[in-house]
Amino acid sequence: MTKRKICLFAFTLFFSIPALSAPPLMDLTTSTIGYASLTIFAIAYILVISEEYLQLRKSKPVLLAAGLIWLMIGFLLNQQGQIEIAKAALEHNLLEYSKLLLFLLVAMTYISAMEERRLFDSLQAWMVCKGFNYRTLFWLTGILAFFISPIADNLTTALLMCAVVMKVGGDNNKFINLACINIVIAANAGGAFSPFGDITTLMVWQAGIVSFGQFLDLLIPSIVNYLLPAFIMSRFVEKTQPLTVCEFVELKRGARRIVLLFILTIFTAVGFHLFIDFPPVIGMMMGLAYLQFFGYFLRKTLPSSLAKKTKRALNNNDQAALKRLGSVVPFDVFQRVASSEWDTLLFFYGVVMCVGGLSLLGYLDLVSGVIYTQWNPIWANIMVGGMSAIVDNIPVMYAILTMQPDMSMGNWLLVTLTAGVGGSLLSIGSAAGVALMGATRGKYTFFGHLKWMPVIAIGYAASIIVHLLLNSELFT
């Protein structure tokens, strides 16, 4: 699980988009450099999508693409005597990325700390030991994914629930495939109504377009998006009892307090943004200090804590407890920082720089002029969901925020919804789906997911209709 963590809270906030949305210096969309940049980005993203098949880290192609795109832009503008403008745009992109990097780093550190303290292992063991049948587990993992992802991000949540499904599913590939599809839909839907549930929602919140509380307008549409496909698929899940082995998992010292500190960190980040209009990353960095001081407390009090627990275990003649105490490792915050998903952090750098370069060349203005001027914004935003099923929703949403089309609040919420849940249509449409294909070792597959796409599309369409009806006043 640690390899694929993207927290984002998702654990991720950033993008003060306005400066990136400035008009390009000139229209270079039909120039040789423009075509070359577009081709390089397209090739890089094909490689990103093929990550699981090529065993190629997704950061590598976009890092190379970003460097090549900006090299060509710099060479051209240097010849034209406009290099200072290019440097200013480049430095602004780097500043925006630094906000993302620091925010993600704190979020990933907390999630890594929770995993190291065995919180996720404990939750998995509880579900396995309860002896639920397959259909109950189908609903339980889906519902938990829906309600955990707004806080712990959709990817981490999906991987957590998938571990339970794999443990109880055994050789029942049909159950594993259906349960994983259900988890992907639930995690993506749950992340759509929370600024911390997905990177795209965090982008929209950080850009100041949708306030923290306004995301709750998407709660009911998100519930509909999950429940309709889940109800249909659950009819095909048997009620038989799986053969499971129950195991005891003991939380490490400080596990619950780290959860409380993480919640406090979220409130701190929201408070900085809400009350003094500072970037939320300032609050997140302050939250990292909470964890650092708590780690210091755990290290300093470890000898006395071990002495007490050893005495208790000896009095009770508990050999298992003594063995566990002998393998205690002191908590180290910087080890948690080191275990963050650096491939993801570098991937975001590549995306930000590539999209920023294409914006400077004029491509985003060109696209915006077509889909948000010539089309009805509602249909344009519905199409965004379809795009996010094929191309990752992060560059799609970043491009839209860079365009900054003039839309009503209802439409901004709509594109937030469709970009988030549209990725459920295909297994490659979201980080959760891609990660589960790798984690299940071929038991949850692209074609296994594709077979249920019509059912998922029912939930997608229904969630849009519910949003249009319930929040109709926001479209004026």
mmCIF file of N, CA, C and O in Angstrom, residues 49-111:
data_model
loop_
_atom_site.group_PDB
_atom_site.id
_atom_site.type_symbol
_atom_site.label_atom_id
_atom_site.label_comp_id
_atom_site.label_asym_id
_atom_site.label_seq_id
_atom_site.Cartn_x
_atom_site.Cartn_y
_atom_site.Cartn_z
ATOM 1 N N ILE A 49 -0.598 6.609 -18.870
ATOM 2 C CA ILE A 49 -1.756 5.721 -18.834
ATOM 3 C C ILE A 49 -1.326 4.257 -18.879
ATOM 4 O O ILE A 49 -1.964 3.387 -18.293
ATOM 5 N N SER A 50 -0.219 3.990 -19.565
ATOM 6 C CA SER A 50 0.267 2.613 -19.726
ATOM 7 C C SER A 50 1.218 2.191 -18.611
ATOM 8 O O SER A 50 1.940 1.194 -18.748
ATOM 9 N N GLU A 51 1.213 2.924 -17.504
ATOM 10 C CA GLU A 51 2.167 2.676 -16.419
ATOM 11 C C GLU A 51 2.166 1.227 -15.947
ATOM 12 O O GLU A 51 3.216 0.602 -15.791
ATOM 13 N N GLU A 52 0.971 0.657 -15.724
ATOM 14 C CA GLU A 52 0.885 -0.694 -15.180
ATOM 15 C C GLU A 52 1.421 -1.741 -16.151
ATOM 16 O O GLU A 52 1.934 -2.776 -15.737
ATOM 17 N N TYR A 53 1.286 -1.482 -17.446
ATOM 18 C CA TYR A 53 1.725 -2.459 -18.442
ATOM 19 C C TYR A 53 3.208 -2.328 -18.759
ATOM 20 O O TYR A 53 3.892 -3.314 -19.013
ATOM 21 N N LEU A 54 3.708 -1.090 -18.760
ATOM 22 C CA LEU A 54 5.113 -0.854 -19.097
ATOM 23 C C LEU A 54 6.028 -0.951 -17.885
ATOM 24 O O LEU A 54 7.252 -1.024 -18.034
ATOM 25 N N GLN A 55 5.423 -0.934 -16.665
ATOM 26 C CA GLN A 55 6.215 -0.894 -15.430
ATOM 27 C C GLN A 55 7.147 0.315 -15.438
ATOM 28 O O GLN A 55 8.305 0.240 -15.022
ATOM 29 N N LEU A 56 6.627 1.438 -15.952
ATOM 30 C CA LEU A 56 7.378 2.684 -16.034
ATOM 31 C C LEU A 56 6.723 3.701 -15.113
ATOM 32 O O LEU A 56 5.531 3.994 -15.253
ATOM 33 N N ARG A 57 7.460 4.231 -14.163
ATOM 34 C CA ARG A 57 6.916 5.212 -13.232
ATOM 35 C C ARG A 57 6.319 6.404 -13.980
ATOM 36 O O ARG A 57 6.938 6.930 -14.913
ATOM 37 N N LYS A 58 5.150 6.842 -13.544
ATOM 38 C CA LYS A 58 4.426 7.879 -14.285
ATOM 39 C C LYS A 58 5.124 9.233 -14.258
ATOM 40 O O LYS A 58 4.861 10.087 -15.107
ATOM 41 N N SER A 59 6.014 9.456 -13.312
ATOM 42 C CA SER A 59 6.691 10.751 -13.239
ATOM 43 C C SER A 59 7.714 10.931 -14.366
ATOM 44 O O SER A 59 7.960 12.062 -14.811
ATOM 45 N N LYS A 60 8.284 9.831 -14.835
ATOM 46 C CA LYS A 60 9.388 9.940 -15.794
ATOM 47 C C LYS A 60 8.994 10.613 -17.103
ATOM 48 O O LYS A 60 9.656 11.567 -17.536
ATOM 49 N N PRO A 61 7.927 10.168 -17.782
ATOM 50 C CA PRO A 61 7.594 10.812 -19.062
ATOM 51 C C PRO A 61 7.165 12.266 -18.931
ATOM 52 O O PRO A 61 7.521 13.094 -19.775
ATOM 53 N N VAL A 62 6.405 12.619 -17.859
ATOM 54 C CA VAL A 62 5.944 14.011 -17.757
ATOM 55 C C VAL A 62 7.072 14.944 -17.339
ATOM 56 O O VAL A 62 7.079 16.124 -17.725
ATOM 57 N N LEU A 63 8.036 14.449 -16.565
ATOM 58 C CA LEU A 63 9.198 15.272 -16.226
ATOM 59 C C LEU A 63 9.997 15.604 -17.483
ATOM 60 O O LEU A 63 10.413 16.757 -17.692
ATOM 61 N N LEU A 64 10.200 14.603 -18.318
ATOM 62 C CA LEU A 64 10.932 14.828 -19.562
ATOM 63 C C LEU A 64 10.148 15.750 -20.494
ATOM 64 O O LEU A 64 10.713 16.676 -21.091
ATOM 65 N N ALA A 65 8.836 15.522 -20.579
ATOM 66 C CA ALA A 65 7.994 16.355 -21.444
ATOM 67 C C ALA A 65 8.012 17.805 -20.997
ATOM 68 O O ALA A 65 8.121 18.726 -21.823
ATOM 69 N N ALA A 66 7.922 18.037 -19.687
ATOM 70 C CA ALA A 66 7.929 19.408 -19.169
ATOM 71 C C ALA A 66 9.238 20.111 -19.515
ATOM 72 O O ALA A 66 9.241 21.275 -19.945
ATOM 73 N N GLY A 67 10.336 19.411 -19.351
ATOM 74 C CA GLY A 67 11.630 20.010 -19.679
ATOM 75 C C GLY A 67 11.752 20.362 -21.147
ATOM 76 O O GLY A 67 12.212 21.458 -21.497
ATOM 77 N N LEU A 68 11.317 19.457 -22.028
ATOM 78 C CA LEU A 68 11.408 19.703 -23.464
ATOM 79 C C LEU A 68 10.504 20.855 -23.905
ATOM 80 O O LEU A 68 10.898 21.699 -24.720
ATOM 81 N N ILE A 69 9.271 20.892 -23.347
ATOM 82 C CA ILE A 69 8.324 21.957 -23.725
ATOM 83 C C ILE A 69 8.866 23.318 -23.334
ATOM 84 O O ILE A 69 8.886 24.268 -24.135
ATOM 85 N N TRP A 70 9.355 23.438 -22.102
ATOM 86 C CA TRP A 70 9.860 24.743 -21.658
ATOM 87 C C TRP A 70 11.199 25.087 -22.313
ATOM 88 O O TRP A 70 11.517 26.267 -22.495
ATOM 89 N N LEU A 71 11.972 24.102 -22.699
ATOM 90 C CA LEU A 71 13.214 24.358 -23.430
ATOM 91 C C LEU A 71 12.903 25.008 -24.779
ATOM 92 O O LEU A 71 13.538 25.999 -25.170
ATOM 93 N N MET A 72 11.891 24.481 -25.464
ATOM 94 C CA MET A 72 11.510 25.047 -26.761
ATOM 95 C C MET A 72 10.918 26.446 -26.607
ATOM 96 O O MET A 72 11.222 27.353 -27.392
ATOM 97 N N ILE A 73 10.076 26.624 -25.570
ATOM 98 C CA ILE A 73 9.493 27.950 -25.331
ATOM 99 C C ILE A 73 10.596 28.961 -25.014
ATOM 100 O O ILE A 73 10.615 30.080 -25.541
ATOM 101 N N GLY A 74 11.516 28.575 -24.146
ATOM 102 C CA GLY A 74 12.606 29.477 -23.771
ATOM 103 C C GLY A 74 13.484 29.830 -24.950
ATOM 104 O O GLY A 74 13.890 30.994 -25.114
ATOM 105 N N PHE A 75 13.782 28.854 -25.799
ATOM 106 C CA PHE A 75 14.620 29.106 -26.979
ATOM 107 C C PHE A 75 13.942 30.107 -27.910
ATOM 108 O O PHE A 75 14.571 31.058 -28.396
ATOM 109 N N LEU A 76 12.622 29.930 -28.149
ATOM 110 C CA LEU A 76 11.892 30.818 -29.054
ATOM 111 C C LEU A 76 11.811 32.232 -28.502
ATOM 112 O O LEU A 76 12.105 33.218 -29.197
ATOM 113 N N LEU A 77 11.404 32.358 -27.227
ATOM 114 C CA LEU A 77 11.219 33.689 -26.648
ATOM 115 C C LEU A 77 12.549 34.394 -26.409
ATOM 116 O O LEU A 77 12.611 35.625 -26.406
ATOM 117 N N ASN A 78 13.597 33.642 -26.203
ATOM 118 C CA ASN A 78 14.919 34.249 -26.075
ATOM 119 C C ASN A 78 15.333 34.895 -27.398
ATOM 120 O O ASN A 78 15.903 35.996 -27.419
ATOM 121 N N GLN A 79 15.032 34.230 -28.499
ATOM 122 C CA GLN A 79 15.339 34.787 -29.817
ATOM 123 C C GLN A 79 14.540 36.067 -30.078
ATOM 124 O O GLN A 79 15.017 36.974 -30.761
ATOM 125 N N GLN A 80 13.326 36.124 -29.497
ATOM 126 C CA GLN A 80 12.451 37.276 -29.718
ATOM 127 C C GLN A 80 12.653 38.363 -28.665
ATOM 128 O O GLN A 80 11.918 39.351 -28.658
ATOM 129 N N GLY A 81 13.590 38.175 -27.773
ATOM 130 C CA GLY A 81 13.857 39.175 -26.748
ATOM 131 C C GLY A 81 12.804 39.244 -25.660
ATOM 132 O O GLY A 81 12.680 40.259 -24.973
ATOM 133 N N GLN A 82 12.033 38.150 -25.454
ATOM 134 C CA GLN A 82 10.956 38.137 -24.452
ATOM 135 C C GLN A 82 11.227 37.096 -23.364
ATOM 136 O O GLN A 82 10.301 36.614 -22.727
ATOM 137 N N ILE A 83 12.466 36.791 -23.139
ATOM 138 C CA ILE A 83 12.815 35.732 -22.201
ATOM 139 C C ILE A 83 12.380 36.053 -20.773
ATOM 140 O O ILE A 83 12.059 35.156 -19.988
ATOM 141 N N GLU A 84 12.345 37.355 -20.411
ATOM 142 C CA GLU A 84 11.948 37.719 -19.046
ATOM 143 C C GLU A 84 10.496 37.348 -18.778
ATOM 144 O O GLU A 84 10.139 36.963 -17.660
ATOM 145 N N ILE A 85 9.653 37.462 -19.799
ATOM 146 C CA ILE A 85 8.248 37.084 -19.640
ATOM 147 C C ILE A 85 8.139 35.569 -19.437
ATOM 148 O O ILE A 85 7.386 35.094 -18.587
ATOM 149 N N ALA A 86 8.915 34.818 -20.213
ATOM 150 C CA ALA A 86 8.906 33.362 -20.056
ATOM 151 C C ALA A 86 9.421 32.955 -18.678
ATOM 152 O O ALA A 86 8.880 32.046 -18.043
ATOM 153 N N LYS A 87 10.475 33.631 -18.204
ATOM 154 C CA LYS A 87 11.033 33.315 -16.885
ATOM 155 C C LYS A 87 10.025 33.615 -15.786
ATOM 156 O O LYS A 87 9.904 32.853 -14.817
ATOM 157 N N ALA A 88 9.287 34.722 -15.926
ATOM 158 C CA ALA A 88 8.279 35.067 -14.925
ATOM 159 C C ALA A 88 7.178 34.004 -14.874
ATOM 160 O O ALA A 88 6.727 33.601 -13.790
ATOM 161 N N ALA A 89 6.746 33.537 -16.060
ATOM 162 C CA ALA A 89 5.713 32.501 -16.107
ATOM 163 C C ALA A 89 6.232 31.195 -15.508
ATOM 164 O O ALA A 89 5.523 30.500 -14.766
ATOM 165 N N LEU A 90 7.482 30.859 -15.814
ATOM 166 C CA LEU A 90 8.087 29.637 -15.293
ATOM 167 C C LEU A 90 8.203 29.691 -13.775
ATOM 168 O O LEU A 90 7.873 28.718 -13.072
ATOM 169 N N GLU A 91 8.660 30.830 -13.251
ATOM 170 C CA GLU A 91 8.814 30.971 -11.801
ATOM 171 C C GLU A 91 7.471 30.911 -11.088
ATOM 172 O O GLU A 91 7.360 30.378 -9.985
ATOM 173 N N HIS A 92 6.432 31.450 -11.733
ATOM 174 C CA HIS A 92 5.106 31.378 -11.113
ATOM 175 C C HIS A 92 4.624 29.935 -11.037
ATOM 176 O O HIS A 92 4.066 29.513 -10.020
ATOM 177 N N ASN A 93 4.847 29.175 -12.100
ATOM 178 C CA ASN A 93 4.477 27.762 -12.069
ATOM 179 C C ASN A 93 5.213 27.018 -10.964
ATOM 180 O O ASN A 93 4.634 26.172 -10.280
ATOM 181 N N LEU A 94 6.492 27.338 -10.799
ATOM 182 C CA LEU A 94 7.270 26.695 -9.741
ATOM 183 C C LEU A 94 6.743 27.054 -8.356
ATOM 184 O O LEU A 94 6.706 26.225 -7.452
ATOM 185 N N LEU A 95 6.313 28.316 -8.188
ATOM 186 C CA LEU A 95 5.748 28.735 -6.908
ATOM 187 C C LEU A 95 4.463 27.966 -6.607
ATOM 188 O O LEU A 95 4.257 27.498 -5.478
ATOM 189 N N GLU A 96 3.617 27.828 -7.617
ATOM 190 C CA GLU A 96 2.367 27.108 -7.412
ATOM 191 C C GLU A 96 2.635 25.643 -7.098
ATOM 192 O O GLU A 96 1.959 25.045 -6.257
ATOM 193 N N TYR A 97 3.629 25.071 -7.766
ATOM 194 C CA TYR A 97 3.945 23.673 -7.486
ATOM 195 C C TYR A 97 4.477 23.498 -6.066
ATOM 196 O O TYR A 97 4.208 22.483 -5.415
ATOM 197 N N SER A 98 5.230 24.468 -5.580
ATOM 198 C CA SER A 98 5.774 24.353 -4.217
ATOM 199 C C SER A 98 4.650 24.258 -3.195
ATOM 200 O O SER A 98 4.774 23.550 -2.191
ATOM 201 N N LYS A 99 3.527 24.954 -3.437
ATOM 202 C CA LYS A 99 2.377 24.844 -2.533
ATOM 203 C C LYS A 99 1.834 23.423 -2.552
ATOM 204 O O LYS A 99 1.507 22.851 -1.509
ATOM 205 N N LEU A 100 1.729 22.863 -3.735
ATOM 206 C CA LEU A 100 1.249 21.498 -3.872
ATOM 207 C C LEU A 100 2.198 20.518 -3.200
ATOM 208 O O LEU A 100 1.771 19.632 -2.453
ATOM 209 N N LEU A 101 3.486 20.671 -3.459
ATOM 210 C CA LEU A 101 4.484 19.764 -2.908
ATOM 211 C C LEU A 101 4.426 19.720 -1.384
ATOM 212 O O LEU A 101 4.362 18.650 -0.779
ATOM 213 N N LEU A 102 4.418 20.884 -0.751
ATOM 214 C CA LEU A 102 4.431 20.927 0.712
ATOM 215 C C LEU A 102 3.131 20.406 1.303
ATOM 216 O O LEU A 102 3.138 19.700 2.317
ATOM 217 N N PHE A 103 2.012 20.743 0.670
ATOM 218 C CA PHE A 103 0.732 20.257 1.189
ATOM 219 C C PHE A 103 0.662 18.737 1.105
ATOM 220 O O PHE A 103 0.298 18.056 2.061
ATOM 221 N N LEU A 104 1.016 18.206 -0.067
ATOM 222 C CA LEU A 104 0.980 16.757 -0.256
ATOM 223 C C LEU A 104 1.943 16.048 0.682
ATOM 224 O O LEU A 104 1.639 14.975 1.205
ATOM 225 N N LEU A 105 3.084 16.646 0.904
ATOM 226 C CA LEU A 105 4.091 16.032 1.752
ATOM 227 C C LEU A 105 3.577 15.843 3.177
ATOM 228 O O LEU A 105 3.776 14.788 3.796
ATOM 229 N N VAL A 106 2.882 16.852 3.690
ATOM 230 C CA VAL A 106 2.314 16.740 5.035
ATOM 231 C C VAL A 106 1.224 15.674 5.067
ATOM 232 O O VAL A 106 1.178 14.826 5.970
ATOM 233 N N ALA A 107 0.335 15.719 4.070
ATOM 234 C CA ALA A 107 -0.766 14.751 4.034
ATOM 235 C C ALA A 107 -0.233 13.323 3.940
ATOM 236 O O ALA A 107 -0.686 12.419 4.655
ATOM 237 N N MET A 108 0.741 13.106 3.061
ATOM 238 C CA MET A 108 1.320 11.770 2.903
ATOM 239 C C MET A 108 2.037 11.313 4.176
ATOM 240 O O MET A 108 2.003 10.141 4.536
ATOM 241 N N THR A 109 2.675 12.249 4.854
ATOM 242 C CA THR A 109 3.376 11.907 6.091
ATOM 243 C C THR A 109 2.404 11.417 7.151
ATOM 244 O O THR A 109 2.666 10.430 7.856
ATOM 245 N N TYR A 110 1.270 12.084 7.280
ATOM 246 C CA TYR A 110 0.262 11.645 8.248
ATOM 247 C C TYR A 110 -0.292 10.269 7.897
ATOM 248 O O TYR A 110 -0.451 9.400 8.766
ATOM 249 N N ILE A 111 -0.615 10.061 6.613
ATOM 250 C CA ILE A 111 -1.151 8.769 6.210
ATOM 251 C C ILE A 111 -0.123 7.664 6.437
ATOM 252 O O ILE A 111 -0.435 6.571 6.911
#
